[in-house]
Amino acid sequence: MNQDSILRSLVADNLVSDPAGARGRLLHEAAKLFRDKGYERTTVRDLAAAVGIQSGSLFHHFRTKEEILKAVMVETIRLNTALMQAAVDAANTHRDKLQALIRAELESINGQTGEAMAVLVFEWRSLSEESQVHVLELRDIYEQLWLEVLETLRQDGVLAADPFVVRRMLTGALSWTVTWYRPDGGLTLDDLTAQVVAMMGLTSL
Amino acid sequence: MNQDSILRSLVADNLVSDPAGARGRLLHEAAKLFRDKGYERTTVRDLAAAVGIQSGSLFHHFRTKEEILKAVMVETIRLNTALMQAAVDAANTHRDKLQALIRAELESINGQTGEAMAVLVFEWRSLSEESQVHVLELRDIYEQLWLEVLETLRQDGVLAADPFVVRRMLTGALSWTVTWYRPDGGLTLDDLTAQVVAMMGLTSL
DNA sequence: GACGATACCAAGCAAGCGCTTGGTTTGTAA
DNA sequence: TTACAAACCAAGCGCTTGCTTGGTATCGTC
């Protein structure tokens, strides 16, 4: 399963909007605007203009502005959970599984879904509490993937720290790359992955 | 120099507002509101109500709402730079200096200045570009402290990764603790510091 | 080629926003 | 006591916001 086929399968199951369709294009533009200007500073007029319609027409597709934010987050988590799962399955050793997870998360943050991932991190508070609960349930599945791999490394005696703490630290560290990492800066995502592994003292395994 | 005397010295030099004064109290309440609701969702009426005055009276102390956000950020950086400097100076070995920095940053994020630090991380985009430039200059001083210590560890052969990358990863990891760490959760800041050091494979030194 | 759903437009409403204004109270010092 | 500035209030202006409304294209289907 490569990335494209994973995406197509999710689209087929109606779990993620077709990026080529009207809804998918809007969500993509919304993610960009939300990341660049923030959710609150982005007006429905901005969103409408980005896809070339009138602001009122947005409400034919979404009932509220917040529903757009939620859709961006939900679809992003669904896609990335599937990508992570595939990355873990494809790796063999425990250490390689962790490296695959790190690499996959760096890619989701700094690649195609980067805008949406940034929104997930920085616009969290703009979601209503009810929506937060719903999105959190999805995120738990995602987190479980990480914890299982980290736990095995802990049992192998390779990881000295608590898996829960490590996962949260890695969440922060990897998310934060969105604020400084630029692919054209002479550092590839593979380099970056290697740096993280090195930082954790796992290079010589 | 303990924390209190550092604060007092900055207040005396007019670099930080007296927390007991009108301006200092407003900035503290503003930081809380900005963290809890976000800058955009916080109205000048909210800010005024938090200190018990009318919304229009705010503009006797600050020319614009953004000036309040900037003041929160500037004063927080000034205070924390001084605290970090003191923490580094007080430690002896290179490894202890790093541990002192980690501990100090965790404290600034999860202690007294926590609200303001969260604002610095999550409300950055709400600052005008001109203000961002000004605040960035202050932050560079702060960052230099870290880089010097990390560089020494690198030269000692203790740190395998690039100091610049490590600092940025640590920025993210430590900042992110504000979203999940709770002092009453059975994990002290000392524990947390130890976990970070362990995660970096620096325990046995 | 009539029909119904889907997608959209043009216009604007009600509410909330940052900020201004003109005037009053409070604190300080001669 | 007087004088003056700093601190604050009460009211509201002008603008932007999310969203609604009533109507018009567009398109697949029988």
Coordinates of C-alpha atoms (C1' of nucleotides) in Angstrom, one line a residue:
Chain A
M1 CA 0.0 0.0 0.0
N2 CA 1.6 3.2 -1.1
Q3 CA 0.4 6.7 0.0
D4 CA -1.8 7.2 -3.0
S5 CA -3.7 4.0 -2.7
I6 CA -4.3 4.6 1.0
L7 CA -5.8 8.0 0.1
R8 CA -7.9 6.5 -2.6
S9 CA -9.2 3.8 -0.3
L10 CA -10.2 6.4 2.3
V11 CA -11.9 8.5 -0.3
A12 CA -13.8 5.5 -1.5
D13 CA -15.1 4.8 2.0
N14 CA -16.2 8.4 2.3
L15 CA -13.8 9.0 5.2
V16 CA -11.8 11.6 3.4
S17 CA -13.0 14.1 0.7
D18 CA -11.7 13.7 -2.8
P19 CA -8.9 16.4 -3.1
A20 CA -10.1 17.0 -6.7
G21 CA -13.7 17.6 -5.7
A22 CA -15.3 20.8 -4.6
R23 CA -15.4 19.9 -0.9
G24 CA -11.8 18.6 -0.9
R25 CA -10.5 21.7 -2.6
L26 CA -12.2 23.9 -0.1
L27 CA -10.8 22.0 2.8
H28 CA -7.3 22.2 1.4
E29 CA -7.6 26.0 0.9
A30 CA -9.1 26.4 4.3
A31 CA -6.2 24.5 5.9
K32 CA -3.8 26.9 4.1
L33 CA -5.7 30.0 5.2
F34 CA -6.1 28.7 8.8
R35 CA -2.4 28.0 9.0
D36 CA -1.3 31.3 7.5
K37 CA -3.7 33.6 9.2
G38 CA -5.2 31.6 12.0
Y39 CA -8.8 30.4 12.2
E40 CA -10.3 33.6 13.8
R41 CA -8.6 35.9 11.4
T42 CA -9.7 33.9 8.4
T43 CA -13.2 35.2 7.4
V44 CA -15.8 33.2 5.5
R45 CA -15.2 35.7 2.7
D46 CA -11.6 34.7 2.6
L47 CA -12.5 31.1 2.4
A48 CA -15.1 31.7 -0.3
A49 CA -12.7 33.8 -2.4
A50 CA -10.1 31.1 -2.2
V51 CA -12.3 28.7 -4.1
G52 CA -14.0 31.4 -6.2
I53 CA -17.5 31.5 -4.8
Q54 CA -19.6 33.9 -2.8
S55 CA -19.3 33.8 1.0
G56 CA -23.0 32.8 1.4
S57 CA -22.5 29.8 -0.9
L58 CA -20.2 28.3 1.7
F59 CA -23.1 27.5 3.9
H60 CA -24.6 25.3 1.3
H61 CA -21.6 22.9 1.9
F62 CA -21.1 23.5 5.6
R63 CA -23.6 24.6 8.3
T64 CA -21.1 26.7 10.2
K65 CA -17.5 28.0 9.9
E66 CA -16.5 25.8 12.7
E67 CA -17.7 22.7 10.8
I68 CA -15.0 23.5 8.2
L69 CA -12.3 23.6 10.9
K70 CA -13.5 20.3 12.3
A71 CA -13.6 18.7 8.9
V72 CA -10.0 19.8 8.2
M73 CA -8.9 18.2 11.5
V74 CA -11.0 15.0 11.2
E75 CA -10.0 14.2 7.7
T76 CA -6.3 14.9 8.4
I77 CA -6.3 12.6 11.4
R78 CA -8.0 9.8 9.5
L79 CA -5.5 10.0 6.6
N80 CA -2.5 10.2 8.9
T81 CA -3.6 7.3 11.1
A82 CA -3.8 5.2 8.0
L83 CA -0.4 6.3 6.8
M84 CA 1.2 5.7 10.2
Q85 CA -0.3 2.2 10.4
A86 CA 1.1 1.4 7.0
A87 CA 4.5 2.8 8.0
V88 CA 4.6 0.6 11.1
D89 CA 3.5 -2.5 9.3
A90 CA 6.2 -2.1 6.6
A91 CA 9.1 -1.9 9.1
N92 CA 10.6 -5.0 10.7
T93 CA 12.6 -4.3 13.9
H94 CA 11.3 -2.3 16.8
R95 CA 13.8 0.4 16.2
D96 CA 12.9 0.6 12.5
K97 CA 9.2 0.9 13.4
L98 CA 10.0 3.9 15.6
Q99 CA 12.1 5.4 12.9
A100 CA 9.3 4.8 10.4
L101 CA 6.8 6.6 12.7
I102 CA 9.1 9.5 13.1
R103 CA 9.7 9.7 9.4
A104 CA 6.0 9.4 8.6
E105 CA 5.0 12.1 11.1
L106 CA 7.7 14.5 9.8
E107 CA 6.3 13.9 6.3
S108 CA 2.7 14.5 7.4
I109 CA 3.8 17.7 9.1
N110 CA 6.1 19.0 6.4
G111 CA 4.6 17.5 3.3
Q112 CA 1.2 17.4 1.6
T113 CA -0.9 17.5 4.7
G114 CA 1.4 20.0 6.4
E115 CA -1.1 22.9 6.4
A116 CA -3.8 20.7 8.0
M117 CA -1.4 19.3 10.6
A118 CA -0.3 22.8 11.6
V119 CA -4.0 23.7 12.0
L120 CA -4.4 20.6 14.2
V121 CA -1.6 21.9 16.5
F122 CA -2.2 25.6 16.5
E123 CA -5.9 26.0 16.1
W124 CA -7.0 23.4 18.6
R125 CA -8.5 25.9 20.9
S126 CA -10.8 27.3 18.3
L127 CA -12.7 24.0 18.1
S128 CA -15.9 23.9 20.3
E129 CA -15.6 21.6 23.3
E130 CA -18.0 19.1 21.8
S131 CA -16.0 18.9 18.6
Q132 CA -12.8 18.5 20.6
V133 CA -14.2 15.4 22.3
H134 CA -14.9 13.9 18.9
V135 CA -11.5 14.7 17.4
L136 CA -9.7 13.5 20.6
E137 CA -11.3 10.0 20.2
L138 CA -9.8 9.8 16.7
R139 CA -6.4 11.0 17.9
D140 CA -6.3 8.3 20.6
I141 CA -6.2 5.6 17.9
Y142 CA -3.3 7.4 16.3
E143 CA -1.4 7.8 19.6
Q144 CA -1.9 4.1 20.5
L145 CA 0.3 3.2 17.5
W146 CA 3.2 5.2 18.9
L147 CA 2.8 3.9 22.5
E148 CA 2.9 0.3 21.4
V149 CA 6.1 0.7 19.5
L150 CA 7.7 2.8 22.3
E151 CA 6.7 0.2 24.9
T152 CA 8.5 -2.6 23.0
L153 CA 11.6 -0.4 22.8
R154 CA 11.4 0.1 26.5
Q155 CA 11.1 -3.6 27.1
D156 CA 14.1 -4.1 24.9
G157 CA 16.0 -1.9 27.3
V158 CA 16.8 0.5 24.5
L159 CA 14.7 3.3 25.8
A160 CA 15.4 4.6 29.2
A161 CA 12.4 7.0 29.6
D162 CA 8.7 6.5 30.1
P163 CA 6.9 5.8 26.8
F164 CA 4.0 8.2 27.6
V165 CA 6.4 11.0 28.3
V166 CA 8.6 10.2 25.3
R167 CA 5.6 10.2 23.0
R168 CA 4.4 13.6 24.2
M169 CA 7.9 15.0 23.9
L170 CA 8.2 13.7 20.4
T171 CA 4.7 15.1 19.5
G172 CA 6.0 18.6 20.5
A173 CA 9.4 18.2 18.9
L174 CA 8.0 17.0 15.6
S175 CA 5.1 19.3 15.5
W176 CA 7.4 22.2 16.1
T177 CA 9.4 21.5 13.0
V178 CA 6.5 23.1 11.1
T179 CA 7.7 26.5 12.4
W180 CA 11.3 26.2 11.3
Y181 CA 12.0 23.3 8.9
R182 CA 12.2 24.2 5.2
P183 CA 12.9 21.4 2.7
D184 CA 15.1 23.7 0.6
G185 CA 17.4 24.4 3.6
G186 CA 19.9 21.6 2.9
L187 CA 18.3 19.2 5.3
T188 CA 16.1 16.4 4.0
L189 CA 13.4 14.7 5.9
D190 CA 15.6 11.7 6.1
D191 CA 18.4 13.8 7.6
L192 CA 15.9 15.2 10.1
T193 CA 14.7 11.7 11.0
A194 CA 18.3 10.6 11.5
Q195 CA 18.9 13.6 13.8
V196 CA 15.9 12.8 16.0
V197 CA 17.1 9.2 16.3
A198 CA 20.6 10.4 17.1
M199 CA 19.3 12.8 19.6
M200 CA 17.6 9.9 21.4
G201 CA 20.9 8.0 21.4
L202 CA 19.6 5.2 19.2
T203 CA 22.1 5.4 16.4
S204 CA 24.3 2.5 17.2
L205 CA 21.6 -0.1 17.4
Chain B
M1 CA 20.5 35.6 42.6
N2 CA 17.3 33.8 43.3
Q3 CA 14.2 34.2 41.1
D4 CA 12.6 37.0 43.2
S5 CA 15.7 39.2 43.2
I6 CA 16.1 38.7 39.4
L7 CA 12.5 39.9 38.9
R8 CA 13.0 42.8 41.3
S9 CA 16.1 43.9 39.5
L10 CA 14.2 43.9 36.1
V11 CA 11.3 45.8 37.6
A12 CA 13.8 48.4 38.9
D13 CA 15.3 48.8 35.5
N14 CA 11.8 49.2 34.0
L15 CA 12.3 46.2 31.8
V16 CA 9.4 44.3 33.4
S17 CA 6.2 45.7 34.9
D18 CA 5.7 45.4 38.6
P19 CA 3.3 42.4 39.0
A20 CA 1.6 44.3 41.9
G21 CA 1.0 47.5 39.8
A22 CA -1.9 48.2 37.5
R23 CA 0.0 47.5 34.3
G24 CA 1.5 44.3 35.6
R25 CA -1.8 43.0 36.8
L26 CA -3.4 43.7 33.5
L27 CA -0.6 41.9 31.6
H28 CA -1.0 38.9 33.9
E29 CA -4.8 38.7 33.3
A30 CA -4.3 39.3 29.6
A31 CA -1.8 36.4 29.4
K32 CA -4.4 34.1 31.1
L33 CA -7.2 35.2 28.8
F34 CA -5.0 34.9 25.7
R35 CA -3.9 31.4 26.7
D36 CA -7.4 30.2 27.6
K37 CA -9.4 31.8 24.7
G38 CA -6.8 32.9 22.2
Y39 CA -5.9 36.4 21.4
E40 CA -8.6 37.0 18.7
R41 CA -11.4 35.5 20.8
T42 CA -10.4 37.7 23.8
T43 CA -12.1 41.1 23.5
V44 CA -11.0 44.3 25.0
R45 CA -14.2 44.1 27.1
D46 CA -12.9 40.8 28.5
L47 CA -9.6 42.3 29.3
A48 CA -11.1 45.3 31.0
A49 CA -13.5 43.2 33.0
A50 CA -10.7 41.0 34.2
V51 CA -9.1 44.0 36.0
G52 CA -12.4 45.7 36.8
I53 CA -12.4 48.8 34.5
Q54 CA -14.4 49.9 31.4
S55 CA -13.1 48.7 28.0
G56 CA -12.4 52.2 26.9
S57 CA -10.1 52.8 29.9
L58 CA -7.7 50.2 28.6
F59 CA -6.7 52.6 25.9
H60 CA -5.3 55.0 28.5
H61 CA -2.6 52.4 29.2
F62 CA -2.1 50.9 25.8
R63 CA -2.7 52.4 22.4
T64 CA -3.9 49.2 20.8
K65 CA -5.0 45.7 21.7
E66 CA -1.9 44.3 20.0
E67 CA 0.3 46.5 22.1
I68 CA -0.9 44.4 25.1
L69 CA -0.1 41.2 23.3
K70 CA 3.4 42.5 22.5
A71 CA 4.0 43.6 26.0
V72 CA 3.1 40.2 27.4
M73 CA 5.6 38.6 25.1
V74 CA 8.4 41.1 25.5
E75 CA 8.3 41.1 29.3
T76 CA 8.1 37.3 29.4
I77 CA 11.2 36.9 27.2
R78 CA 13.1 39.5 29.2
L79 CA 12.3 37.7 32.5
N80 CA 13.1 34.3 31.2
T81 CA 16.3 35.2 29.6
A82 CA 17.5 36.5 32.9
L83 CA 16.3 33.4 34.7
M84 CA 18.0 31.1 32.1
Q85 CA 21.3 33.0 32.4
A86 CA 21.3 32.6 36.1
A87 CA 20.5 28.9 35.8
V88 CA 23.4 28.3 33.4
D89 CA 25.8 30.3 35.6
A90 CA 24.9 28.4 38.7
A91 CA 25.7 25.0 37.1
N92 CA 29.2 23.6 36.8
T93 CA 29.6 20.8 34.3
H94 CA 28.4 21.0 30.7
R95 CA 25.8 18.3 31.3
D96 CA 24.6 20.1 34.4
K97 CA 24.2 23.3 32.5
L98 CA 22.0 21.6 30.0
Q99 CA 20.0 20.0 32.7
A100 CA 19.6 23.4 34.4
L101 CA 18.4 25.0 31.1
I102 CA 15.8 22.2 30.6
R103 CA 14.7 22.5 34.2
A104 CA 14.4 26.3 33.9
E105 CA 12.5 26.2 30.7
L106 CA 10.1 23.6 32.1
E107 CA 9.5 25.9 35.1
S108 CA 8.9 29.0 33.0
I109 CA 6.4 27.0 30.9
N110 CA 4.6 25.3 33.7
G111 CA 5.1 27.7 36.5
Q112 CA 4.4 31.4 37.2
T113 CA 5.0 32.6 33.7
G114 CA 3.3 29.7 32.2
E115 CA 0.3 31.6 30.8
A116 CA 2.6 34.1 29.1
M117 CA 4.9 31.4 27.7
A118 CA 1.9 29.6 26.2
V119 CA 0.9 32.9 24.6
L120 CA 4.4 33.2 23.2
V121 CA 4.1 29.8 21.5
F122 CA 0.5 29.8 20.4
E123 CA -0.3 33.4 19.6
W124 CA 2.8 34.3 17.7
R125 CA 0.9 34.7 14.5
S126 CA -1.4 37.3 16.0
L127 CA 1.6 39.7 16.3
S128 CA 2.0 42.2 13.5
E129 CA 5.1 41.6 11.4
E130 CA 6.9 44.7 12.8
S131 CA 6.4 43.5 16.3
Q132 CA 7.5 40.0 15.4
V133 CA 10.8 41.4 14.2
H134 CA 11.3 43.2 17.5
V135 CA 10.4 40.2 19.6
L136 CA 12.6 37.8 17.5
E137 CA 15.6 39.9 18.3
L138 CA 15.0 39.4 22.0
R139 CA 14.5 35.7 21.5
D140 CA 17.8 35.3 19.7
I141 CA 19.7 36.3 22.9
Y142 CA 17.7 33.6 24.7
E143 CA 18.5 31.0 22.1
Q144 CA 22.2 31.8 22.1
L145 CA 22.4 30.6 25.7
W146 CA 21.1 27.2 24.7
L147 CA 23.3 26.8 21.6
E148 CA 26.5 27.6 23.5
V149 CA 25.8 24.8 26.0
L150 CA 24.7 22.3 23.4
E151 CA 27.8 23.1 21.4
T152 CA 30.1 22.2 24.3
L153 CA 28.3 18.9 24.8
R154 CA 28.7 18.2 21.1
Q155 CA 32.4 18.8 21.4
D156 CA 32.6 16.6 24.4
G157 CA 31.3 13.8 22.2
V158 CA 28.3 13.4 24.4
L159 CA 25.7 14.7 21.9
A160 CA 25.5 13.0 18.6
A161 CA 23.1 15.4 16.8
D162 CA 23.4 18.9 15.5
P163 CA 23.0 21.5 18.3
F164 CA 20.7 23.7 16.1
V165 CA 18.4 20.8 15.4
V166 CA 18.5 19.6 19.0
R167 CA 17.6 23.1 20.3
R168 CA 14.6 23.3 18.0
M169 CA 13.5 19.9 18.9
L170 CA 13.8 20.7 22.6
T171 CA 11.9 23.9 22.1
G172 CA 9.0 22.0 20.7
A173 CA 9.1 19.2 23.2
L174 CA 9.3 21.5 26.2
S175 CA 6.8 24.0 24.9
W176 CA 4.4 21.2 24.2
T177 CA 4.3 20.2 27.9
V178 CA 2.0 23.1 28.5
T179 CA -0.7 21.1 26.7
W180 CA -0.5 18.0 28.9
Y181 CA 1.7 18.4 32.0
R182 CA -0.2 18.9 35.3
P183 CA 1.9 19.4 38.4
D184 CA -0.6 17.4 40.4
G185 CA -0.4 14.3 38.2
G186 CA 2.3 12.5 40.2
L187 CA 5.2 13.8 38.1
T188 CA 7.3 16.7 39.4
L189 CA 9.2 19.1 37.2
D190 CA 12.4 17.4 38.5
D191 CA 11.0 14.0 37.3
L192 CA 10.1 15.6 33.9
T193 CA 13.6 17.0 33.6
A194 CA 15.1 13.6 34.4
Q195 CA 12.9 12.0 31.7
V196 CA 14.1 14.5 29.1
V197 CA 17.7 13.9 30.0
A198 CA 17.0 10.1 29.9
M199 CA 15.3 10.4 26.5
M200 CA 18.5 12.0 25.2
G201 CA 20.6 9.1 26.6
L202 CA 22.5 11.4 28.9
T203 CA 21.7 9.6 32.2
S204 CA 24.9 7.7 32.7
L205 CA 27.3 10.6 32.5
Chain C
dG1 C1' -37.6 18.4 -22.6
dA2 C1' -39.7 18.6 -18.2
dC3 C1' -38.3 17.8 -13.4
dG4 C1' -36.0 17.9 -9.2
dA5 C1' -32.0 18.3 -6.9
dT6 C1' -27.6 20.5 -6.4
dA7 C1' -24.8 24.5 -6.6
dC8 C1' -24.5 29.0 -6.6
dC9 C1' -25.4 34.5 -6.5
dA10 C1' -26.7 39.2 -4.7
dA11 C1' -28.0 41.6 -1.0
dG12 C1' -28.2 42.5 3.5
dC13 C1' -29.3 41.7 8.7
dA14 C1' -28.1 41.6 13.6
dA15 C1' -24.5 41.3 16.6
dG16 C1' -20.0 42.1 18.1
dC17 C1' -15.7 44.2 17.4
dG18 C1' -11.7 47.8 18.4
dC19 C1' -11.4 52.2 19.4
dT20 C1' -12.8 57.4 20.2
dT21 C1' -14.8 61.0 22.6
dG22 C1' -16.1 64.3 26.2
dG23 C1' -16.5 64.6 30.7
dT24 C1' -15.7 63.1 35.8
dT25 C1' -13.2 61.3 39.7
dT26 C1' -8.9 60.4 42.2
dG27 C1' -4.3 61.1 43.7
dT28 C1' -0.4 64.3 44.6
dA29 C1' 2.2 68.1 45.7
dA30 C1' 2.8 73.0 46.5
Chain D
dT1 C1' -6.9 75.1 49.0
dT2 C1' -5.8 75.1 44.7
dA3 C1' -4.0 73.2 40.6
dC4 C1' -3.0 69.7 37.5
dA5 C1' -2.2 65.3 35.6
dA6 C1' -3.3 60.6 35.6
dA7 C1' -7.0 57.2 35.8
dC8 C1' -11.3 56.1 34.7
dC9 C1' -16.5 56.2 33.0
dA10 C1' -20.6 56.3 29.9
dA11 C1' -21.9 56.3 25.5
dG12 C1' -21.5 55.2 21.1
dC13 C1' -19.4 55.3 16.1
dG14 C1' -18.0 52.9 12.1
dC15 C1' -16.9 48.7 10.5
dT16 C1' -16.5 43.7 10.1
dT17 C1' -18.2 39.4 11.3
dG18 C1' -20.9 34.9 10.6
dC19 C1' -24.8 33.7 8.7
dT20 C1' -29.7 34.1 6.3
dT21 C1' -32.7 34.9 2.6
dG22 C1' -35.0 34.6 -1.8
dG23 C1' -34.0 33.8 -6.2
dT24 C1' -31.3 31.9 -10.4
dA25 C1' -28.3 28.9 -13.1
dT26 C1' -26.6 24.1 -14.0
dC27 C1' -26.9 19.3 -14.5
dG28 C1' -28.1 14.4 -14.5
dT29 C1' -32.3 11.4 -15.2
dC30 C1' -36.5 9.5 -17.0

